[in-house]
Short mmCIF file of C-alpha atoms in Angstrom, two decimals:
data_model
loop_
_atom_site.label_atom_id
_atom_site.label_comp_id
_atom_site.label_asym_id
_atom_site.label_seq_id
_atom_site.Cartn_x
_atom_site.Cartn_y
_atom_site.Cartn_z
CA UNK A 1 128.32 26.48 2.53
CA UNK A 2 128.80 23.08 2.11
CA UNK A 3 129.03 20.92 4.83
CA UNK A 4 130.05 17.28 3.73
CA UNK A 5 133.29 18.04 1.76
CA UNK A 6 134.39 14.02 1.94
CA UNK A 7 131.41 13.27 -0.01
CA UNK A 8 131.86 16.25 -2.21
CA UNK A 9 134.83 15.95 -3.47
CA UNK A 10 134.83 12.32 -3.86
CA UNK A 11 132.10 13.04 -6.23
CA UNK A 12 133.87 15.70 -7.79
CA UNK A 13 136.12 12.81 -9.13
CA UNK A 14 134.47 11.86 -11.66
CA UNK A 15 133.86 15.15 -13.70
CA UNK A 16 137.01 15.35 -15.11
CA UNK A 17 138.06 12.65 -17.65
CA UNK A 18 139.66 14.40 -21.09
CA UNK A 19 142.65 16.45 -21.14
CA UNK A 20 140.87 18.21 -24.22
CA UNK A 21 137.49 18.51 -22.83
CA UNK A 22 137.74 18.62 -19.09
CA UNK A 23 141.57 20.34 -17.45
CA UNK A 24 140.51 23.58 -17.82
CA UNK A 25 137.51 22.72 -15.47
CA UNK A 26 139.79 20.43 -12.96
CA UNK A 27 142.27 23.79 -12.88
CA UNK A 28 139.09 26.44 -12.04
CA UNK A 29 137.63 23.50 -9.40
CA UNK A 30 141.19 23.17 -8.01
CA UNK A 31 141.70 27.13 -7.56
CA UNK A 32 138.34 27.95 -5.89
CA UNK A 33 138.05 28.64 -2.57
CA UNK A 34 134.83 27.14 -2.84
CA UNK A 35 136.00 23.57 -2.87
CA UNK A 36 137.74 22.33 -0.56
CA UNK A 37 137.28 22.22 3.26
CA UNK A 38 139.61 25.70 4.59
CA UNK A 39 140.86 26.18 8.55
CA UNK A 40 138.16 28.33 9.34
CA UNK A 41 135.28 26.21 8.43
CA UNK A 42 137.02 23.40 10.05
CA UNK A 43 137.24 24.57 12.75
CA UNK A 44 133.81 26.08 13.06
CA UNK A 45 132.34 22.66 12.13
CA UNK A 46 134.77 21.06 15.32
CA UNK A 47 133.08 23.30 17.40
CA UNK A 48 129.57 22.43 16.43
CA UNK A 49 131.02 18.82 16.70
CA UNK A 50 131.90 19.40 20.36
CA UNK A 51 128.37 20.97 21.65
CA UNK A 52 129.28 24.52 20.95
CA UNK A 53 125.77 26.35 20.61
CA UNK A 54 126.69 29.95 20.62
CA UNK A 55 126.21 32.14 17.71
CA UNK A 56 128.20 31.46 14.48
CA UNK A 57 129.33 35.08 14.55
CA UNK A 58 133.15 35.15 14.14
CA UNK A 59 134.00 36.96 17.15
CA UNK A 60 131.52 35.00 19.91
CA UNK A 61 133.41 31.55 18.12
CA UNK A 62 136.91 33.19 18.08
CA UNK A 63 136.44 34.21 22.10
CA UNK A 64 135.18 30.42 22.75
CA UNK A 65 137.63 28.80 21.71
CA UNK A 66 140.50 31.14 23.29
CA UNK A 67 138.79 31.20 26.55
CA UNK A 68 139.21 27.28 25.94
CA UNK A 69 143.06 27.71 25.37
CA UNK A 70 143.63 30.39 27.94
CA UNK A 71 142.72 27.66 30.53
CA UNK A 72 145.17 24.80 29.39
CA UNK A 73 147.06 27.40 29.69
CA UNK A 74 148.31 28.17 26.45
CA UNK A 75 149.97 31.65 24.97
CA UNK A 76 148.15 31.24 21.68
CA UNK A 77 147.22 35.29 21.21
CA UNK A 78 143.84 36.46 20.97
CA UNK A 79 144.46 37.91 17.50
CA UNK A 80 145.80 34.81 16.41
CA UNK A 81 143.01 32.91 17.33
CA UNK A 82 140.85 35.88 15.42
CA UNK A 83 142.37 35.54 12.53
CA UNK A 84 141.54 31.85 11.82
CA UNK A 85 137.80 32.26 12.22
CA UNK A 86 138.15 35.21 9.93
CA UNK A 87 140.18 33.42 7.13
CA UNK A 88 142.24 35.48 7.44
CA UNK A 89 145.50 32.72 7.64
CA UNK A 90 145.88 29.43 9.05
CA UNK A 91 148.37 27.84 11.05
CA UNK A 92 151.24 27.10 8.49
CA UNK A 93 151.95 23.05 8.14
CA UNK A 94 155.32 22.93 9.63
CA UNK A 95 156.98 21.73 12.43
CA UNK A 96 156.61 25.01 14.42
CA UNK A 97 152.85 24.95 14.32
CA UNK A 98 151.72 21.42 15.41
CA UNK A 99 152.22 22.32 18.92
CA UNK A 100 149.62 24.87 18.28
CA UNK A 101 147.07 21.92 16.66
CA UNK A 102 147.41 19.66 19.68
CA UNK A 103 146.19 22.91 22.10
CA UNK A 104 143.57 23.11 20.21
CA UNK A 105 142.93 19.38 20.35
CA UNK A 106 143.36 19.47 24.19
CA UNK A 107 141.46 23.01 24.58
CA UNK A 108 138.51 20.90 22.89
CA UNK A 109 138.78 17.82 24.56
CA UNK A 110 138.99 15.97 21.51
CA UNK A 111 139.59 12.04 21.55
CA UNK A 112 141.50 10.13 19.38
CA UNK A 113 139.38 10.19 16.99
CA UNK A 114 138.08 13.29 16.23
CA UNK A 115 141.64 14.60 16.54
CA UNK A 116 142.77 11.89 13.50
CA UNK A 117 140.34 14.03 12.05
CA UNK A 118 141.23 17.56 12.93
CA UNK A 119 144.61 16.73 11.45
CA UNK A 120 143.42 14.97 7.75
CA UNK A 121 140.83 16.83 6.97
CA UNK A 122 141.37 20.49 8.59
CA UNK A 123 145.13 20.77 9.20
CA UNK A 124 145.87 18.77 6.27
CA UNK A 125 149.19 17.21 7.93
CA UNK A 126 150.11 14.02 9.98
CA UNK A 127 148.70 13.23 13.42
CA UNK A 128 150.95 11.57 15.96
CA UNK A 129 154.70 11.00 15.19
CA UNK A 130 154.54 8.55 18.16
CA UNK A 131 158.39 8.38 17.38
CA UNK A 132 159.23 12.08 19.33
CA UNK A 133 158.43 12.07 23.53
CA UNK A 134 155.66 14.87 23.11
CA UNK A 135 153.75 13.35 20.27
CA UNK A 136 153.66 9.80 21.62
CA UNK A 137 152.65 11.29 25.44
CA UNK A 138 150.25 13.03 23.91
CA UNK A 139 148.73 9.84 21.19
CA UNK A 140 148.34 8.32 24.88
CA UNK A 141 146.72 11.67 26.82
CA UNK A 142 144.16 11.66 24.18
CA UNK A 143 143.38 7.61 23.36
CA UNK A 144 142.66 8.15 27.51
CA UNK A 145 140.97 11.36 28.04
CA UNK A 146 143.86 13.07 29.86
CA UNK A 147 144.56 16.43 30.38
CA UNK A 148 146.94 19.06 28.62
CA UNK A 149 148.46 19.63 32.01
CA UNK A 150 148.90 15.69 32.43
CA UNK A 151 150.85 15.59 29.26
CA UNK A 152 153.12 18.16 29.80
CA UNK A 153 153.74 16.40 32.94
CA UNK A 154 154.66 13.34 31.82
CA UNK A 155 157.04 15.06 28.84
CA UNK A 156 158.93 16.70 31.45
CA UNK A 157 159.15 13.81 33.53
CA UNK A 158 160.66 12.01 30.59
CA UNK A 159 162.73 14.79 29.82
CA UNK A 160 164.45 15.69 33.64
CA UNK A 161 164.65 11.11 34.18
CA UNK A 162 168.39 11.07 34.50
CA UNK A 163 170.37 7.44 32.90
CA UNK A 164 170.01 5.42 36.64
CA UNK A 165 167.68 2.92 37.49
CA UNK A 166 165.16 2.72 33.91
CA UNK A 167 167.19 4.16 31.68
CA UNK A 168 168.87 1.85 28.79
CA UNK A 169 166.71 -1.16 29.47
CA UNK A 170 165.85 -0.82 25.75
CA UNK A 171 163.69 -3.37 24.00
CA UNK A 172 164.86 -6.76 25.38
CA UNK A 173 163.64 -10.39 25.55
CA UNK A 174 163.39 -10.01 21.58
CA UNK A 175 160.69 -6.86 21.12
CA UNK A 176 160.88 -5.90 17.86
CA UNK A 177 162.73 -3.22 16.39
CA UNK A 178 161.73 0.34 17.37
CA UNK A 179 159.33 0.97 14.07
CA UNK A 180 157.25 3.92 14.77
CA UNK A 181 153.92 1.72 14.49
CA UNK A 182 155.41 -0.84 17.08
CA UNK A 183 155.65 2.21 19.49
CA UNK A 184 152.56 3.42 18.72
CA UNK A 185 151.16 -0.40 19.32
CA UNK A 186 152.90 -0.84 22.50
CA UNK A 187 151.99 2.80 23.91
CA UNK A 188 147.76 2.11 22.87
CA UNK A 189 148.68 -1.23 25.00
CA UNK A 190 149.15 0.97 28.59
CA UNK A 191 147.04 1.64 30.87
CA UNK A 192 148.79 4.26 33.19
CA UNK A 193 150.98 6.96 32.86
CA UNK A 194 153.31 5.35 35.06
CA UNK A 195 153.59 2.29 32.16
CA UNK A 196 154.26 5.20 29.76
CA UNK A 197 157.04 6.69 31.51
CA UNK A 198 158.61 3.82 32.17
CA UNK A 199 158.56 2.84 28.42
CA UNK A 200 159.36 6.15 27.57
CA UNK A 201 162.70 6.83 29.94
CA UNK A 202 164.09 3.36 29.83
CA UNK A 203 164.19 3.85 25.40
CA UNK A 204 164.57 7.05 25.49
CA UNK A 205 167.98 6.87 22.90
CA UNK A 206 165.85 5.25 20.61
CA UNK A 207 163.24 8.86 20.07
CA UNK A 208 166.03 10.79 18.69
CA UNK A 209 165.27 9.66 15.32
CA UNK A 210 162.36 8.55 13.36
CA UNK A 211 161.72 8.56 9.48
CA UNK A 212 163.34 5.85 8.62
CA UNK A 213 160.53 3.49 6.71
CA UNK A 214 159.69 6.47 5.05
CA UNK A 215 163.07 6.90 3.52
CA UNK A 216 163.16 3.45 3.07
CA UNK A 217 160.15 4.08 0.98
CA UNK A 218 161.15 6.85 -0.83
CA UNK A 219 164.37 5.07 -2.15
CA UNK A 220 162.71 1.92 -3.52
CA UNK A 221 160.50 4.22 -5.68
CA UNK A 222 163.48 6.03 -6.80
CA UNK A 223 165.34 3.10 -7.76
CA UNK A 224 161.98 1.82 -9.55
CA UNK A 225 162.00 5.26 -11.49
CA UNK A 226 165.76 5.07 -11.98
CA UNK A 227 167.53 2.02 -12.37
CA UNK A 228 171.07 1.60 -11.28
CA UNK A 229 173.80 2.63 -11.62
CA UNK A 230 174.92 -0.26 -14.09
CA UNK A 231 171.71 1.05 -15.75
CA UNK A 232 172.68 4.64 -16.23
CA UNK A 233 176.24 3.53 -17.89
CA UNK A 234 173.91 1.61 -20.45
CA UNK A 235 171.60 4.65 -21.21
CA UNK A 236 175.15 6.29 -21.74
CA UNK A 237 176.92 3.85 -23.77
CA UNK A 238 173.30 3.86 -25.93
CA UNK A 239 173.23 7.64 -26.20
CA UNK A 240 176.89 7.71 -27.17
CA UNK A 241 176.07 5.06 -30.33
CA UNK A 242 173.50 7.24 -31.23
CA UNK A 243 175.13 10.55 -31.22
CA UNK A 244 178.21 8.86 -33.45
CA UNK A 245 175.56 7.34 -36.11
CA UNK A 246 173.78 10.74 -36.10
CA UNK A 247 177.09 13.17 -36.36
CA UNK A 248 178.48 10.79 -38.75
CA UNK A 249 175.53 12.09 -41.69
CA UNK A 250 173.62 8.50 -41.36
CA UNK A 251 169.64 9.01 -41.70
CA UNK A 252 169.16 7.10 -38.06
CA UNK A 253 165.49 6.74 -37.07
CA UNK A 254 165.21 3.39 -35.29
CA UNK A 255 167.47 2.59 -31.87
CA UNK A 256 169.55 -0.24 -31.84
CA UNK A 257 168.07 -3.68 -30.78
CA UNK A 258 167.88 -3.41 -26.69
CA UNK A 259 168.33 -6.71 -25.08
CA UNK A 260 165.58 -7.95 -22.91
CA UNK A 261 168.25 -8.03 -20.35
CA UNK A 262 169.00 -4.65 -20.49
CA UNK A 263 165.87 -3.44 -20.99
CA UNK A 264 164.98 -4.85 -17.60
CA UNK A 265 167.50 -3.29 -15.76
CA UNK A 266 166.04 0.40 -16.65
CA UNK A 267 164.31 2.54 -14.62
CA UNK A 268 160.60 3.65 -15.11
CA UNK A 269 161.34 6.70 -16.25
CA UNK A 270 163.52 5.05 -19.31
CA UNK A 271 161.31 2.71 -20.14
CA UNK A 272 158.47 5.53 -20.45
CA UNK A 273 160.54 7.60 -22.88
CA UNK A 274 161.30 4.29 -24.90
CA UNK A 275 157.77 3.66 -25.18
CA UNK A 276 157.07 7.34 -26.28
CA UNK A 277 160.29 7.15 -28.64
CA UNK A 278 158.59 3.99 -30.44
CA UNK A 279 154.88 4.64 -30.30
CA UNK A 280 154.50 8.37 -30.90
CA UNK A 281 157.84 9.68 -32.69
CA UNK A 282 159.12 9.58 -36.34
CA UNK A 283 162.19 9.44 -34.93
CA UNK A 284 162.87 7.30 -31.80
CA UNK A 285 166.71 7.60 -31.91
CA UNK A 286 166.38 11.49 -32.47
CA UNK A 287 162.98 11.71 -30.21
CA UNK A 288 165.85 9.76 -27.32
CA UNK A 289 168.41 12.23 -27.84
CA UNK A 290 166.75 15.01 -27.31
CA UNK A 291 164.75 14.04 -24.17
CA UNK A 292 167.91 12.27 -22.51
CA UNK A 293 170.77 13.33 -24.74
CA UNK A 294 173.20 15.81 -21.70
CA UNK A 295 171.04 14.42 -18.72
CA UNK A 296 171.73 12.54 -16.38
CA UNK A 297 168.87 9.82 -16.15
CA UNK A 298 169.65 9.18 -11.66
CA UNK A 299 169.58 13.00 -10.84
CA UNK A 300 166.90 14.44 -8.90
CA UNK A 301 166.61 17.43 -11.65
CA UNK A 302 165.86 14.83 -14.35
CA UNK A 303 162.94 12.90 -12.59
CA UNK A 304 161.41 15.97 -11.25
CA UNK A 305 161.38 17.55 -15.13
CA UNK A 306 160.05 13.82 -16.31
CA UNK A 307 157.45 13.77 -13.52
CA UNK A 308 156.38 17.48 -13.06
CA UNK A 309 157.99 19.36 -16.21
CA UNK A 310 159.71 21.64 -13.59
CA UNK A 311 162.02 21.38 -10.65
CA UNK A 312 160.72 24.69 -8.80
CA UNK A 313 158.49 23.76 -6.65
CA UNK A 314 154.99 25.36 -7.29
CA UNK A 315 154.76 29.16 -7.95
CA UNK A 316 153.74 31.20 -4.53
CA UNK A 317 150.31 32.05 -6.82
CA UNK A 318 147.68 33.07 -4.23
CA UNK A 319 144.99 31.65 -5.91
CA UNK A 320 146.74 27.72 -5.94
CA UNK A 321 145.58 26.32 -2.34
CA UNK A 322 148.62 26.86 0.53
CA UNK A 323 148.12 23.18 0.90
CA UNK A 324 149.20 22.38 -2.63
CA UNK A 325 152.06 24.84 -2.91
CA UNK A 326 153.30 24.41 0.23
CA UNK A 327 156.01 21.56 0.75
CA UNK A 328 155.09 20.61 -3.17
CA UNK A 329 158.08 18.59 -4.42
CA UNK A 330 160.99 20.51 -5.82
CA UNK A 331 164.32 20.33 -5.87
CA UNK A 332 165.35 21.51 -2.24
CA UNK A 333 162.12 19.53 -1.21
CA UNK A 334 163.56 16.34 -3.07
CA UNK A 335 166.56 16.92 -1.95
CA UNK A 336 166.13 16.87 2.01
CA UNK A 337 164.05 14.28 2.00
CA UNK A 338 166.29 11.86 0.37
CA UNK A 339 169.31 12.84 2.85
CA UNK A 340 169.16 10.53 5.23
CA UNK A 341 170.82 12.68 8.23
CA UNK A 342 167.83 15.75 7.24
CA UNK A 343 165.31 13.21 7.15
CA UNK A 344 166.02 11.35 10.32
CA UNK A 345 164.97 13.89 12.46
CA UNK A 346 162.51 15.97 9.95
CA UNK A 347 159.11 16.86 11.35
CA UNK A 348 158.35 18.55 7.77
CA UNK A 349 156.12 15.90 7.68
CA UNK A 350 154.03 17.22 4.63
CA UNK A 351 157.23 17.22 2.64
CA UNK A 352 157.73 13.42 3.27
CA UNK A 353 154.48 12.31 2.11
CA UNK A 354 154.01 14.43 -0.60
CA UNK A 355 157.26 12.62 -2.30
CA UNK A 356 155.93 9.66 -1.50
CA UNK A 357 152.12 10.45 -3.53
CA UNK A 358 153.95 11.96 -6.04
CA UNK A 359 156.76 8.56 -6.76
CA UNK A 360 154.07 6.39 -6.01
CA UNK A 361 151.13 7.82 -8.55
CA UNK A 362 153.76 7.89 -11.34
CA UNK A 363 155.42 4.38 -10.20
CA UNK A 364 151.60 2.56 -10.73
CA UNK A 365 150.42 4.66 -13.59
CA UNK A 366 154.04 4.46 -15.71
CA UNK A 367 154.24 0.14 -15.04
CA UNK A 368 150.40 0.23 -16.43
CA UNK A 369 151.81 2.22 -19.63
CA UNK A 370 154.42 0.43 -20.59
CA UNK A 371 153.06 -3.03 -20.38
CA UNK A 372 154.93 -4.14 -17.29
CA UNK A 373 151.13 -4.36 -15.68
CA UNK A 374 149.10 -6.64 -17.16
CA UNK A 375 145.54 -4.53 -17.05
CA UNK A 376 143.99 -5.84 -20.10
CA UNK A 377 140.94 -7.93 -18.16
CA UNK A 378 140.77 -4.86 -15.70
CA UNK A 379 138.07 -2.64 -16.40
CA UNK A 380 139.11 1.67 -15.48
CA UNK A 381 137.07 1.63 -12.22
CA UNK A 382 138.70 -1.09 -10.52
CA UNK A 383 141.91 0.25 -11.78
CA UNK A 384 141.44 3.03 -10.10
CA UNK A 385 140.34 1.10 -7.09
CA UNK A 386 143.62 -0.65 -6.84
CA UNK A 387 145.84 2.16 -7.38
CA UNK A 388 144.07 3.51 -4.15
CA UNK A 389 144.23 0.29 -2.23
CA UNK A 390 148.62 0.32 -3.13
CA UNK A 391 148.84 3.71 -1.89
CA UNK A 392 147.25 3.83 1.08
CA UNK A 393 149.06 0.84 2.08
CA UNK A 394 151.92 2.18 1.28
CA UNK A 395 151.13 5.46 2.85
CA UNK A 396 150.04 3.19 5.84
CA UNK A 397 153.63 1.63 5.98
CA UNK A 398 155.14 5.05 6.70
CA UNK A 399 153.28 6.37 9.34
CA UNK A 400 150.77 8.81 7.14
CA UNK A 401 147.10 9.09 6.82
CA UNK A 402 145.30 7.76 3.27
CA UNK A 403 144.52 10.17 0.23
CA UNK A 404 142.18 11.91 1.28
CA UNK A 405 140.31 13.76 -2.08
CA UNK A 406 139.21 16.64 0.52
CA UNK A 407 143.12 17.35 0.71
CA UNK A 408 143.86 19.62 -2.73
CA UNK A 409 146.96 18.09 -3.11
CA UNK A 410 146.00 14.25 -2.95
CA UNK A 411 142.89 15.14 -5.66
CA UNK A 412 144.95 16.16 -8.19
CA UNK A 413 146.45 12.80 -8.25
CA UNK A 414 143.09 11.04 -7.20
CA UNK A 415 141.52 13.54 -10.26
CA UNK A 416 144.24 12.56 -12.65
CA UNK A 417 143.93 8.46 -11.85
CA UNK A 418 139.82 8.89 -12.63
CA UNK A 419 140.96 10.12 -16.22
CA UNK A 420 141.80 8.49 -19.84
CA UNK A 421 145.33 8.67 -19.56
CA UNK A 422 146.55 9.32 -15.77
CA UNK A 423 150.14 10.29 -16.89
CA UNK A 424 149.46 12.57 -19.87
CA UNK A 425 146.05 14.57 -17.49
CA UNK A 426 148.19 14.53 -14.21
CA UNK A 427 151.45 16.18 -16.82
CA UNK A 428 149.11 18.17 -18.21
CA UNK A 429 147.17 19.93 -15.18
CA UNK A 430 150.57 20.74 -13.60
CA UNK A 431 151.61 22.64 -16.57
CA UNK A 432 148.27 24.77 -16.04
CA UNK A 433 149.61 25.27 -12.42
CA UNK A 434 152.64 26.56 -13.31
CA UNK A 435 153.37 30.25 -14.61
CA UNK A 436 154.23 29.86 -18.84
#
């Protein structure tokens, strides 16, 4: 077994560099179970972290841990709990099932900490939406040792406050807007439940919502990738001058002269396919028709088929990790998270930052392609270092944890950026994923 999986797949990196040489390799390392970190050896290695010195037999671990939960109390069954040590399945990353992590967290008497890392590198999904009642009592129970009882306390004391006396104070005297990291800064500030409450009740309007610098986010990458509108009815007008030359018998190879102007105003995704059209096509003006020609360049369809060559989703294949397939962009995906009213109140958490990877990797990788990124005194290493550093922050921004190369889904992108063309590899590799 291997028991340092950050430092092993880190490592595992750098092995994979040539679409020709090395994807079939990145696929295999990708499918086996062997690789990366699963629920049950997570959470047999939290055990060991918390002084558990029974035997490592399934069953004596399994009857631990839900004599552990039993006392919160919690109605987590017995077979439930027997099926995670056996690998059997893992709690699903969804809404439904964080309540579930945070028992665990509690049952273990985790700190802050080591939950962070129960989360990123077991559960694979976001730690503390500090933005609903439960998960910021609970960010506070654990930063201070409390108790699963003296949680739920606190919730339903929130909860049950009715609109007199603290109530609808809000933020005054200038506080900032309610940000999910300002809440999660002002609730580390506390130092009794009392404090909490009292935050808690008196803005309570203002935890019916959260989300919203992720879809903030998420819609200045799409309108990178995109353009605008004024944009798209350029691409048309282009496409239509083309298609007249071409049905009109004229040999037409080259597209018209594009005016710096206009040329800025396209998205990403244009600019890619005009840099294809000229550098790798005998034809741009027939090599632009038929990758745009019928499309339309803002739908979600088109930059899902530009970024991922499908708009499915990833196949239900049992031998692609649950944490890739699961929540991996498609088009309902794509689509929920960009409506603001769904997202607003979404706890599909996984769904939200997988988007974000996904714009962001091609965002970094495309402006590096086309010359908008000036990388020419930038040696591949440090490259690769920076597209890290962007992420994160941006991940940051939102609320979510960094990549994380121990998380399936953030190697393939991590994988891809380590390789001679990120784009092309990353294009590539998903095509492997997917069923012919």
């Amino acid at each position: 077994m291997n028991n340092n999986y950050t430092l092993f797949n880190r490592q595992s990196l750098q092995n994979y560099f040539s679409i020709d040489e090395d994807l079939e390799d990145a696929v295999d390392f990708l499918k086996s179970p062997a690789s990366f970190r699963s629920f049950d050896l997570g959470l047999k290695e939290l055990l060991r972290k918390k002084g558990y010195t029974g035997s490592e037999e399934n069953g004596e671990m399994a009857d631990y841990l839900y004599a552990k939960l039993k006392a919160l109390p919690s109605d987590i069954e017995r077979e439930t709990v027997y099926a995670w040590f056996a690998g059997k399945h893992r709690p699903k990353i969804e809404a439904g099932s964080r309540r579930r992590i945070y028992e665990i967290c509690f049952a273990l008497q985790l700190d802050y900490e080591e939950t962070l890392w129960f989360f990123h590198h077991v559960y694979y999904d976001r730690a503390f939406n500090c933005h609903t009642v439960d998960e910021a009592v609970f960010y506070y129970a654990l930063l201070h040792g409390n108790t699963w009882r003296e949680a739920l306390n606190v919730i339903n004391a929130v909860e049950n406050a009715n609109d007199d006396g603290l109530a609808g104070k809000g933020t005054d005297d200038g506080e900032p807007p309610f940000y999910t990291q300002y809440v999660q800064c002002k609730i580390s500030d506390f130092s009794s439940t009392w404090e909490l409450e009292e935050f808690l009740i008196a803005n309570r309007d203002s935890f019916h919502s959260w989300n919203s610098t992720a879809l903030n986010v998420i819609n200045e990458l799409m309108r990178e990738l995109t353009g605008d509108e004024d944009a798209k009815l350029k691409i048309d007008n282009l496409k239509r001058t083309l298609s007249r030359r071409i049905s009109s018998g004229n040999a037409v190879k080259d597209l018209p002269l594009i005016s710096k102007k206009d040329y800025d105003s396209f998205g990403l995704l244009i600019k890619e396919i005009l840099f294809d059209a000229q550098n790798s096509a005998d034809s741009p003006a027939e090599y632009l028709l038929e990758t745009i020609g019928g499309k339309n360049i803002r739908a979600n369809t088109f930059v899902l088929d530009r970024l991922l060559c499908t708009v499915s989703g990833m196949p239900k294949n049992i031998d692609i990790p649950y944490v890739v397939r699961n929540n991996f962009p498609g088009k309902k995906v794509m689509s929920d998270v960009l409506d603001a009213t769904k997202i607003s109140t979404s706890k599909s958490y996984d769904s939200i930052r997988k988007m974000i990877v996904l714009l962001d990797f091609y965002a970094f990788w495309a402006c590096i392609k086309v010359g908008i990124s000036d990388v020419s005194d930038i040696d591949k290493s440090t490259l690769y270092e920076i597209y890290q550093e962007e992420a994160d922050s941006r991940l940051k921004l939102c609320g979510y944890e960094n990549l994380y190369a121990g998380n399936p889904y953030d190697w393939i992108f991590l994988c891809a950026s380590h390789s001679e063309d990120p784009l092309a590899f990353f294009r590539a590799y998903i095509a492997d994923l997917l069923p012919e």
